[in-house]
PDB file of C-alpha atoms in Angstrom:
ATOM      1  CA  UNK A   1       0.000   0.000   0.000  1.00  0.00           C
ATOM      2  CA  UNK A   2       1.645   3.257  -0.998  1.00  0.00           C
ATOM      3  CA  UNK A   3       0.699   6.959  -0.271  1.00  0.00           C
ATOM      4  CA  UNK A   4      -0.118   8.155  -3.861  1.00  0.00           C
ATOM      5  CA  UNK A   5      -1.116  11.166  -3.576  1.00  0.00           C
ATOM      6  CA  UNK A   6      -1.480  14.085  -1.161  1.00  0.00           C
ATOM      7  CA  UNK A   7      -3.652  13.086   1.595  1.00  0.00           C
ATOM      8  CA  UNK A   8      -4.669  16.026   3.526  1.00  0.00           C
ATOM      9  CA  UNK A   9      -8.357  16.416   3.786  1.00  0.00           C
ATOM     10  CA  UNK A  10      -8.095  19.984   3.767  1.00  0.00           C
ATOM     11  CA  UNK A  11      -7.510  19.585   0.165  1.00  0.00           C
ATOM     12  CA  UNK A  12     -10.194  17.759  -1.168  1.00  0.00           C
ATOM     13  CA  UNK A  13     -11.616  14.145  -1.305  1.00  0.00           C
ATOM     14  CA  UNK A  14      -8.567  11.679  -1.847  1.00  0.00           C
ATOM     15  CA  UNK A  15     -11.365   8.979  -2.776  1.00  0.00           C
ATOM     16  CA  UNK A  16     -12.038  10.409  -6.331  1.00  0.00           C
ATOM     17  CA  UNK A  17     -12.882   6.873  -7.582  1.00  0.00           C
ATOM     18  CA  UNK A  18     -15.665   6.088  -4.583  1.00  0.00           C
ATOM     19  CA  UNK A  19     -18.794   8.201  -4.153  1.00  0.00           C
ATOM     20  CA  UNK A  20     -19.678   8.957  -0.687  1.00  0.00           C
ATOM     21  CA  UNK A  21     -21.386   6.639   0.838  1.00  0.00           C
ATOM     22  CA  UNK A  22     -24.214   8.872   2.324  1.00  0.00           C
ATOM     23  CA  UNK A  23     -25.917  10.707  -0.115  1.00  0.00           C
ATOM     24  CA  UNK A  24     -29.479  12.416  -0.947  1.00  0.00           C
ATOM     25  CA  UNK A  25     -32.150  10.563  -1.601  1.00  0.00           C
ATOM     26  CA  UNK A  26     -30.849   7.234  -1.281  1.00  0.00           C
ATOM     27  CA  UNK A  27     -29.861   7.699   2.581  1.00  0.00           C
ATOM     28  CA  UNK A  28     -34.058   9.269   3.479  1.00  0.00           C
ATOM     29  CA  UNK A  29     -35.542   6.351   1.384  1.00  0.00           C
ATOM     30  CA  UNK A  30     -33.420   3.712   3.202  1.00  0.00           C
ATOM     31  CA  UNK A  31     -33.525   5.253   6.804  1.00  0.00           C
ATOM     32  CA  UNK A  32     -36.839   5.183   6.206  1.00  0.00           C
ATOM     33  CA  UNK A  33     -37.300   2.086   4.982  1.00  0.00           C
ATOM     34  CA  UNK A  34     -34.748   1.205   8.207  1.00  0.00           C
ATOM     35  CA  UNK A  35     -37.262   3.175  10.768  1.00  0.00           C
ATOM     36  CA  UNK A  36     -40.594   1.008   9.589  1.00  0.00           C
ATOM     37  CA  UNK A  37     -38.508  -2.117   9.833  1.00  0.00           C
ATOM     38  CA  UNK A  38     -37.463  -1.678  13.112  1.00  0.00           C
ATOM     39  CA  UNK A  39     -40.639  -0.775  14.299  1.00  0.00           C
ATOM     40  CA  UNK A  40     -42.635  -3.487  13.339  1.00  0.00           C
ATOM     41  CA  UNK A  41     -39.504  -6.038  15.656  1.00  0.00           C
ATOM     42  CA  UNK A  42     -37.947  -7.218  12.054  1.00  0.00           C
ATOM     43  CA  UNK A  43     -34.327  -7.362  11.488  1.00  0.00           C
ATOM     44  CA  UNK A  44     -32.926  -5.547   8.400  1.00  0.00           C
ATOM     45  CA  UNK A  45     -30.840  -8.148   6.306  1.00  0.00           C
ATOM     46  CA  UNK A  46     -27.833  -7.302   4.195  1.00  0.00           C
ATOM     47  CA  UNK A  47     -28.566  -6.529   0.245  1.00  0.00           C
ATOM     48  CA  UNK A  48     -26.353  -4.075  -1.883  1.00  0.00           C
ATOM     49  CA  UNK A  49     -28.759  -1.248  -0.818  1.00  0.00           C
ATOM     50  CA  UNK A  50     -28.578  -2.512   2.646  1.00  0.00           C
ATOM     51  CA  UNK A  51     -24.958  -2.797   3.638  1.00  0.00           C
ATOM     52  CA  UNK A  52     -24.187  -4.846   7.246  1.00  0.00           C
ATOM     53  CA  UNK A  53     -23.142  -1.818   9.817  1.00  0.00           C
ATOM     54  CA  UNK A  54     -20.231  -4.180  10.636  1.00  0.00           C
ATOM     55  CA  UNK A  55     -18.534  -6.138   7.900  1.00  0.00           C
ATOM     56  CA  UNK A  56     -20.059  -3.957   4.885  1.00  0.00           C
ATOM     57  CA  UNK A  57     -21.806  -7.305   3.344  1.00  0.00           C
ATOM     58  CA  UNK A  58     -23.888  -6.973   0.488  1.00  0.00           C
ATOM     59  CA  UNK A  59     -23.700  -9.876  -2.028  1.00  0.00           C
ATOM     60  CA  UNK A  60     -26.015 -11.649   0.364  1.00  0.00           C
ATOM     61  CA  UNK A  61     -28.951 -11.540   3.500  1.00  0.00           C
ATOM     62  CA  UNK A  62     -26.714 -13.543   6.106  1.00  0.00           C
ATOM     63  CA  UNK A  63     -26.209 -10.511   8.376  1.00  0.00           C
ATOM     64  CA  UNK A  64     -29.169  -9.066  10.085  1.00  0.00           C
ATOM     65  CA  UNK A  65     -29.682  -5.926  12.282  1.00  0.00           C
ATOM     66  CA  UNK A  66     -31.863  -3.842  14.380  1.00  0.00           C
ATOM     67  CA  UNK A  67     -31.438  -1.200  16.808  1.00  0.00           C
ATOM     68  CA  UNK A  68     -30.649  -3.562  19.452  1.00  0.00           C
ATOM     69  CA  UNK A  69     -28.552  -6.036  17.917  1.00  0.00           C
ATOM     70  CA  UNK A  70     -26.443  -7.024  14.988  1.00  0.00           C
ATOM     71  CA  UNK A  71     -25.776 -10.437  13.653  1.00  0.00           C
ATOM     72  CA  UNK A  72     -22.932 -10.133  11.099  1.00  0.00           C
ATOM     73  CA  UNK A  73     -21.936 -13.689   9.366  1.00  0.00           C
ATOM     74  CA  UNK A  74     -18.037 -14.600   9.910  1.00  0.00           C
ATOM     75  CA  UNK A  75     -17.607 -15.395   6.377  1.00  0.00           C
ATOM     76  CA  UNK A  76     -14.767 -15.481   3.696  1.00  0.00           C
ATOM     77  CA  UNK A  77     -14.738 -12.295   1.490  1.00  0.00           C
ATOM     78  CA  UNK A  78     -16.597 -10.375   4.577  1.00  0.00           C
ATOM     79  CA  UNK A  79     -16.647 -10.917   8.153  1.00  0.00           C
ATOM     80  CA  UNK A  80     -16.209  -8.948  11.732  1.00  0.00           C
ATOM     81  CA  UNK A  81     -13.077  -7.727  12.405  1.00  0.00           C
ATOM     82  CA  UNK A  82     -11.390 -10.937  13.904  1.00  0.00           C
ATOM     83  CA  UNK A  83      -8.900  -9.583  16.090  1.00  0.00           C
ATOM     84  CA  UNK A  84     -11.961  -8.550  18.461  1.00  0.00           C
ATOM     85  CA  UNK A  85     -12.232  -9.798  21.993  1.00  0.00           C
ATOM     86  CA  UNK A  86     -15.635  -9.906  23.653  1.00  0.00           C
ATOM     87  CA  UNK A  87     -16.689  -7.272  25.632  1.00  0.00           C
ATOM     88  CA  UNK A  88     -14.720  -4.978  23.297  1.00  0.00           C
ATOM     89  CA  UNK A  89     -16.307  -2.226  21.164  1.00  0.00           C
ATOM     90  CA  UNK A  90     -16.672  -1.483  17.650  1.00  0.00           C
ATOM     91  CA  UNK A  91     -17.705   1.668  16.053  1.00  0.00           C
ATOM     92  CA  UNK A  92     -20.286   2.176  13.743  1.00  0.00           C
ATOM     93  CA  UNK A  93     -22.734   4.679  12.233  1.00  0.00           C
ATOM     94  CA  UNK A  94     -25.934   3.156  13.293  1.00  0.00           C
ATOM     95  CA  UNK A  95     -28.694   2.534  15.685  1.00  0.00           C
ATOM     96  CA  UNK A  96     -29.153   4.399  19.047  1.00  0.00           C
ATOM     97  CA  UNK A  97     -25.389   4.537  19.968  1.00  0.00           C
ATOM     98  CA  UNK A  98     -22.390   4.434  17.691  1.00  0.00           C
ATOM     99  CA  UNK A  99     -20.619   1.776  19.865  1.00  0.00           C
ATOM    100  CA  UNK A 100     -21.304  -1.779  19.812  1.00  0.00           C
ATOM    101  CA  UNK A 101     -19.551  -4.264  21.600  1.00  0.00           C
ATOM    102  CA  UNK A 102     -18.743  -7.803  20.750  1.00  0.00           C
ATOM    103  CA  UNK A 103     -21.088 -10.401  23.150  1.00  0.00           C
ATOM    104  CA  UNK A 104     -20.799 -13.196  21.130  1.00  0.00           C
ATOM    105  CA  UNK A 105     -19.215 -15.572  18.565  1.00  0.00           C
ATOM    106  CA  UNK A 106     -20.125 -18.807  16.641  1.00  0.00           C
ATOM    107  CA  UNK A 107     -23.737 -17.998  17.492  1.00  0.00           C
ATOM    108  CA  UNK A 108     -26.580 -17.136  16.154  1.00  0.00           C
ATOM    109  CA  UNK A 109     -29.270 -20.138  13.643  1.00  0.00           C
ATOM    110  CA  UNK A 110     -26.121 -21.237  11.632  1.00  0.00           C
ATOM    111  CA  UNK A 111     -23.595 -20.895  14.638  1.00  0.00           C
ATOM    112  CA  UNK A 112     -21.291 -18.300  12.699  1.00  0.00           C
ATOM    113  CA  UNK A 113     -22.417 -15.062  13.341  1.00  0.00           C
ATOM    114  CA  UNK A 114     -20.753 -12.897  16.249  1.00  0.00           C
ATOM    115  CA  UNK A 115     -23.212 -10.994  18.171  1.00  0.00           C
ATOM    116  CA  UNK A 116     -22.927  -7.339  18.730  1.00  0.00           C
ATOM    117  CA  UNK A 117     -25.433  -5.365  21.060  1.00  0.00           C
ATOM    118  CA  UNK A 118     -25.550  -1.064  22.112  1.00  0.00           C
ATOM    119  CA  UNK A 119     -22.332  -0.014  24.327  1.00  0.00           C
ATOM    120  CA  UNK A 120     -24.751   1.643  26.487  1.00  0.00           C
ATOM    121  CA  UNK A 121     -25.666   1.740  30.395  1.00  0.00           C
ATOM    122  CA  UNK A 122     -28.866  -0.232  31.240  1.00  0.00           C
ATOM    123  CA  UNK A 123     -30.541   1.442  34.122  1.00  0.00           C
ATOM    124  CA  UNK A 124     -27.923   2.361  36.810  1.00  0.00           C
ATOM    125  CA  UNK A 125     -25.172   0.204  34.663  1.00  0.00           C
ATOM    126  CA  UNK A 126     -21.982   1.338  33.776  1.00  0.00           C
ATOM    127  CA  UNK A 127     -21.098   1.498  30.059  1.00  0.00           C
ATOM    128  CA  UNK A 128     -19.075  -1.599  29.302  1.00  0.00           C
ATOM    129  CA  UNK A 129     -15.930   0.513  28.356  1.00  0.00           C
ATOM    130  CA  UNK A 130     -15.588   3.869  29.506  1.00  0.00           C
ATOM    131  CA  UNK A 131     -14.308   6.616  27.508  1.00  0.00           C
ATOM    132  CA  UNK A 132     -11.997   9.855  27.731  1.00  0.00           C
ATOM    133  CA  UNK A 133     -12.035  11.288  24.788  1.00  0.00           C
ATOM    134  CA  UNK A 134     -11.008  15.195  24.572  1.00  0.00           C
ATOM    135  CA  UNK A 135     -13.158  17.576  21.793  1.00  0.00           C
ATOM    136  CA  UNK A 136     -11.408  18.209  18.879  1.00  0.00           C
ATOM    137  CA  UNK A 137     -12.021  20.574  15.686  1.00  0.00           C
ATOM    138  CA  UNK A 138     -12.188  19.019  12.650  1.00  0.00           C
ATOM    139  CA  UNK A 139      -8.689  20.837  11.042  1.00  0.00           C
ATOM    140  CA  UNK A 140      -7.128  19.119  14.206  1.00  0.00           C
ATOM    141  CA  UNK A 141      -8.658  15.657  12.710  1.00  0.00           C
ATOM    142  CA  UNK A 142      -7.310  15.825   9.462  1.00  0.00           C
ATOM    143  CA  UNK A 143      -4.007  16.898  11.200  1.00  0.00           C
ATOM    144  CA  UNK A 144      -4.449  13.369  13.558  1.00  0.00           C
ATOM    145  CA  UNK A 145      -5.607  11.636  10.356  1.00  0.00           C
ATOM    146  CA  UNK A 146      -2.658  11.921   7.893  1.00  0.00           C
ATOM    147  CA  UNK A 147      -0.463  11.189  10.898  1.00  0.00           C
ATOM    148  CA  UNK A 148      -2.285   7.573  11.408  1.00  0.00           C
ATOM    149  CA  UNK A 149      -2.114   7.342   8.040  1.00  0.00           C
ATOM    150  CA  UNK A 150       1.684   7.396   7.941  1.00  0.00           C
ATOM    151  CA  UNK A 151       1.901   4.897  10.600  1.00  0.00           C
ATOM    152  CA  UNK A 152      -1.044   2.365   9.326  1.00  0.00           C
ATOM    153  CA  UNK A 153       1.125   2.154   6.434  1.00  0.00           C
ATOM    154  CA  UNK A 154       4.013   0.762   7.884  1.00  0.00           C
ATOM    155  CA  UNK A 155       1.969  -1.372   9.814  1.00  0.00           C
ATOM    156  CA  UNK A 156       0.203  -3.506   6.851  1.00  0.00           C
ATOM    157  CA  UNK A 157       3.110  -2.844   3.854  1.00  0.00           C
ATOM    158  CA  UNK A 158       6.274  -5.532   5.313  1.00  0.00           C
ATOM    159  CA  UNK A 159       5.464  -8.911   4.047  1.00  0.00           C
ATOM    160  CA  UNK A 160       5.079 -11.287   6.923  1.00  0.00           C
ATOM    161  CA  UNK A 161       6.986 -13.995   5.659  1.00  0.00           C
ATOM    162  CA  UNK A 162       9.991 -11.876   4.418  1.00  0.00           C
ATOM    163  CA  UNK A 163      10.551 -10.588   8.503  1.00  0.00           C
ATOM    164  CA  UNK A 164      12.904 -11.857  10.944  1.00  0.00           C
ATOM    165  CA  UNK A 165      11.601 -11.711  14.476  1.00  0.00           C
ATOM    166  CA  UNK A 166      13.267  -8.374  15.240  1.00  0.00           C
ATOM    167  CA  UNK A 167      10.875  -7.414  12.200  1.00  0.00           C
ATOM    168  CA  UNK A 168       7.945  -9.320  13.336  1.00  0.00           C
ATOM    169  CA  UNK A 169       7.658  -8.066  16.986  1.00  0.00           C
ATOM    170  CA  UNK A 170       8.403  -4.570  15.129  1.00  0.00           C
ATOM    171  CA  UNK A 171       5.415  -4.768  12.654  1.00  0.00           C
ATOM    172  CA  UNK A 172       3.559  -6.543  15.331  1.00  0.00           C
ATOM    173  CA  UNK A 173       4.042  -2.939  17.853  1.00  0.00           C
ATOM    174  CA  UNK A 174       3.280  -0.771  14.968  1.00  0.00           C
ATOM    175  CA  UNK A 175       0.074  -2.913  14.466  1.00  0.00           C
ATOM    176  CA  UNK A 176      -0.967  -2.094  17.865  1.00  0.00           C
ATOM    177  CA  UNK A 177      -0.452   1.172  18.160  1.00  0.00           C
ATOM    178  CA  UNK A 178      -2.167   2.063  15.111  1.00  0.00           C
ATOM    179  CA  UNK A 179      -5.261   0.088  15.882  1.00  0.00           C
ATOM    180  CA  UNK A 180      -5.432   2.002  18.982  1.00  0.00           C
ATOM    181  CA  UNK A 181      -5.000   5.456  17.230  1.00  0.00           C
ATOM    182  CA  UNK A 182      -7.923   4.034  14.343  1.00  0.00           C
ATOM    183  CA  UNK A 183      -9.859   3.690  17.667  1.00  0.00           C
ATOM    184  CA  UNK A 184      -8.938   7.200  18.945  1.00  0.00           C
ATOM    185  CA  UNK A 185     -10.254   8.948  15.839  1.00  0.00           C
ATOM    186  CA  UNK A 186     -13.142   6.981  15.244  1.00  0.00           C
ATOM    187  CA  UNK A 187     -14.185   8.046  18.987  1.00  0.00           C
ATOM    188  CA  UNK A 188     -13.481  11.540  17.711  1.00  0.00           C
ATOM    189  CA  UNK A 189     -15.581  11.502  15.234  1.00  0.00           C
ATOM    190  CA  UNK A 190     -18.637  10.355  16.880  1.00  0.00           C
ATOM    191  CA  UNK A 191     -18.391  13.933  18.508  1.00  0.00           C
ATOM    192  CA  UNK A 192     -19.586  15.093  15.361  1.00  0.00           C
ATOM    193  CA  UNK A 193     -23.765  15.251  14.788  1.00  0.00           C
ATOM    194  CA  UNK A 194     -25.131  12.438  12.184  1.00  0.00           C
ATOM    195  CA  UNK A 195     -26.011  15.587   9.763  1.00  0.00           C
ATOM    196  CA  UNK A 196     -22.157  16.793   9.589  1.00  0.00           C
ATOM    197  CA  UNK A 197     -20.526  13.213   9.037  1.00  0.00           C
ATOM    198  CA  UNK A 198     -23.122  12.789   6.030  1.00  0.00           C
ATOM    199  CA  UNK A 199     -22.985  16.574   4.784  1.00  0.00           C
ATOM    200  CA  UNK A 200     -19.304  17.231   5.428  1.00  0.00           C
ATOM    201  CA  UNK A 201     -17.229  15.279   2.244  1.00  0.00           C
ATOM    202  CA  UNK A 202     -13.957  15.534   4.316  1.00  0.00           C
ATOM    203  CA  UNK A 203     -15.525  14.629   7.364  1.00  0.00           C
ATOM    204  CA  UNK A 204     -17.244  11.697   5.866  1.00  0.00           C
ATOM    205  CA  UNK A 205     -14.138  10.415   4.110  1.00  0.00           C
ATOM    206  CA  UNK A 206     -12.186  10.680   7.008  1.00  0.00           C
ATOM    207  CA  UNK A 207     -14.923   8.666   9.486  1.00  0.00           C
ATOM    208  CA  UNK A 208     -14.984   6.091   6.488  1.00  0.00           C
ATOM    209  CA  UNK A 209     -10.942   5.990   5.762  1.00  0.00           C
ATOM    210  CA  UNK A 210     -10.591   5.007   9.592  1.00  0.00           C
ATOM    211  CA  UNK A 211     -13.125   2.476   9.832  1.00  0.00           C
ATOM    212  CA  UNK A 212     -11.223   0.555   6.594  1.00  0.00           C
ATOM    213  CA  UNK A 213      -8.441   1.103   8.568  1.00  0.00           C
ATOM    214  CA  UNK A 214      -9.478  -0.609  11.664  1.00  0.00           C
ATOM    215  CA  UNK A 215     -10.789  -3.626   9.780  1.00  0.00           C
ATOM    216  CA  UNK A 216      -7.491  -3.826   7.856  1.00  0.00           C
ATOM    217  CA  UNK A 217      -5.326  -3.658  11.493  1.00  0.00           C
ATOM    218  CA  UNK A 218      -7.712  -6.002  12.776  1.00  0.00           C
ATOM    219  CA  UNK A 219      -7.349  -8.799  10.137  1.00  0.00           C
ATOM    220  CA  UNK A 220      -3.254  -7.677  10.582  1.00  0.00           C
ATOM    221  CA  UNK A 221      -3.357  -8.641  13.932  1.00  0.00           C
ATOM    222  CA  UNK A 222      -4.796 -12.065  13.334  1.00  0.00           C
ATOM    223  CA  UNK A 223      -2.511 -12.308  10.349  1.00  0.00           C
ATOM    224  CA  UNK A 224       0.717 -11.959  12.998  1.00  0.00           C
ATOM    225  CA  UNK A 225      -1.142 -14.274  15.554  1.00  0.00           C
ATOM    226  CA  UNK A 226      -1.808 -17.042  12.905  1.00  0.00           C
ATOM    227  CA  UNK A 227       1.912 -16.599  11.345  1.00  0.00           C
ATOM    228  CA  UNK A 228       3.269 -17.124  14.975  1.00  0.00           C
ATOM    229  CA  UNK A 229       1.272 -20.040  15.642  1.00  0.00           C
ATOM    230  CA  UNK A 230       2.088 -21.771  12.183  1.00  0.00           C
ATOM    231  CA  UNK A 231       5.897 -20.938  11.472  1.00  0.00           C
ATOM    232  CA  UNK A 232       7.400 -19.928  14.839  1.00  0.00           C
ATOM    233  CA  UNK A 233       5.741 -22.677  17.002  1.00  0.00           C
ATOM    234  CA  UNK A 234       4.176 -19.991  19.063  1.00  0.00           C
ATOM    235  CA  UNK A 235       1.115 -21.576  20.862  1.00  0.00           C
ATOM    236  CA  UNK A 236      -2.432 -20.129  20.886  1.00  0.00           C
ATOM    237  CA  UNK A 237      -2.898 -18.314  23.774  1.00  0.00           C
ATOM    238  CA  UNK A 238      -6.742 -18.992  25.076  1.00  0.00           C
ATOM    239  CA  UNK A 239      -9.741 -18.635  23.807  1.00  0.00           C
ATOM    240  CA  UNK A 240     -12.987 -16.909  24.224  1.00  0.00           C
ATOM    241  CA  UNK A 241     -15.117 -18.656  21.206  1.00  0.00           C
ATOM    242  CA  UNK A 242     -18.706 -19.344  23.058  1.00  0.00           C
TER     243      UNK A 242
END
């Protein structure tokens, strides 16, 4: 993956080949569509007009949703982001809170969904992660952004296979690091209404950028984990499958 061009969101939309993914009249007619769904208890199922909140799915219906859970199929081309523990939290843009957090895996009527549910107090409950996250203006976003950008990159370019272990652990640090700082900005950005990340092009290339990002550190991370396990010897460490 190489940095082709300039990147800085302050000067313009560095996705000239992808449309926005919110736009016009296609966003009212399907939140609408979304609103009756939910309120007559049916689950929304993936389509290409209907992509799954997690995993982006649209080829097919095996991921469902409504505003109090998501069922996204673990499948080849498209699944969850599989470096995710449960109990931790994922950010999307939908349903009552943009934070959903991982409950589940292997569940679900073909027993290969994961389970996601609201990150949200119940009653007198705590949230299941609490957050710090300090306000920020959106030039001071882009400014964050192309910095993760720059350190994403060196993250997914090295070639596992070509790494010594001095490499490995290296890439492996740099994988962590900018996962967390994916996580930072996507927290961020939820400080921003619904109406700005649809209306704003930067802002809403930015917000979308970072979540690709997160899915692509996420399958990283599993990538590193699996090469451990299968040239190094390295054995799995646990498990929290259900």
């Amino acid at each position: 993956m190489s940095k082709a061009c300039n990147l800085s969101l302050n000067e313009g939309d560095f996705f000239s080949d992808k449309k926005p993914a919110n736009t016009g009249k296609y966003i009212s007619k399907s939140h609408s569509l979304e609103r009756k769904l939910e309120s007559r208890g049916r689950f929304i199922r993936s389509s290409r007009k209907n992509p799954c909140p997690i995993c982006d799915r649209t080829k097919d219906d095996k991921c469902a949703w409504n505003s109090e859970v998501i069922h996204c199929y673990n499948g080849i081309s498209n699944y969850p982001p599989r470096g995710m523990k449960l109990g931790e939290v994922f950010h999307v843009d939908y349903g009552p809170t943009r934070d959903w957090a991982l409950v589940k895996k292997n569940a679900g009527f073909s027993g290969n969904h994961w389970i996601f549910i609201p990150d949200k107090p119940i009653g007198n409950a705590k949230p299941l992660i609490k957050k710090h996250i300090p306000k920020v203006s959106i030039p001071r976003l882009n400014k964050l952004f192309n910095v993760v950008y720059d350190n994403v990159q060196e993250a997914l370019k090295p070639e596992l296979s070509f790494l010594n272990l001095q490499q490995l652990e290296a890439v492996s640090v740099k994988t962590t690091e900018a996962l967390a700082e994916t996580k930072t900005i996507l927290a961020m950005s939820k400080q921003f209404s619904q109406q700005q990340l649809i209306n704003d092009i930067q802002l809403a290339n930015l917000f979308e950028t970072t979540r690709t990002f997160y899915h692509q550190l996420s399958n990283r991370a599993e990538q590193i984990k699996q090469f451990r396990v299968d040239f190094l010897g390295e054995m799995e460490v646990g498990s929290d499958h259900i």
